[in-house]
């Protein structure tokens, strides 16, 4: 069993930054990959950023150049640095780990509003 706990969400104004953290209950290097997903009200959950064990990284087109995913193997953490936030980034952000089976955290809410 894998536990994932997200943190770092909050209310920010457009143009500001946030860093989300995902704490895993086991070494993140053991996962095939880890990702950040988000779900806005009334919309389907979508991929934001994904990092594989070999550190191949993919981003959604909507966040390229603004968001950065990173991993700290020693701390069992995955991060999502979000810069120049926009109102359309408002969503619940979830951390996912791929260990053959997908494990999900409970999410953290990000609200971007003036």
Short mmCIF file of C-alpha atoms in Angstrom, two decimals, residues 20-21 26 32 37-41 45-47 53 57 77 83 85 97 99 102:
data_model
loop_
_atom_site.label_atom_id
_atom_site.label_comp_id
_atom_site.label_asym_id
_atom_site.label_seq_id
_atom_site.Cartn_x
_atom_site.Cartn_y
_atom_site.Cartn_z
CA UNK A 20 2.88 21.90 -4.29
CA UNK A 21 4.43 18.98 -2.45
CA UNK A 26 8.00 4.86 0.14
CA UNK A 32 7.60 3.75 -12.55
CA UNK A 37 -3.11 15.90 -12.17
CA UNK A 38 -5.84 18.43 -11.66
CA UNK A 39 -9.59 18.56 -11.75
CA UNK A 40 -11.49 21.79 -12.12
CA UNK A 41 -15.18 22.05 -11.18
CA UNK A 45 -9.24 15.16 -14.29
CA UNK A 46 -6.29 15.99 -16.53
CA UNK A 47 -2.57 15.45 -16.54
CA UNK A 53 11.92 6.91 -12.98
CA UNK A 57 9.23 14.70 -18.00
CA UNK A 77 8.91 13.91 -2.27
CA UNK A 83 4.63 30.20 -11.62
CA UNK A 85 -0.64 31.27 -12.17
CA UNK A 97 2.21 7.24 -8.26
CA UNK A 99 3.62 1.13 -9.24
CA UNK A 102 -2.01 3.71 -9.66
#
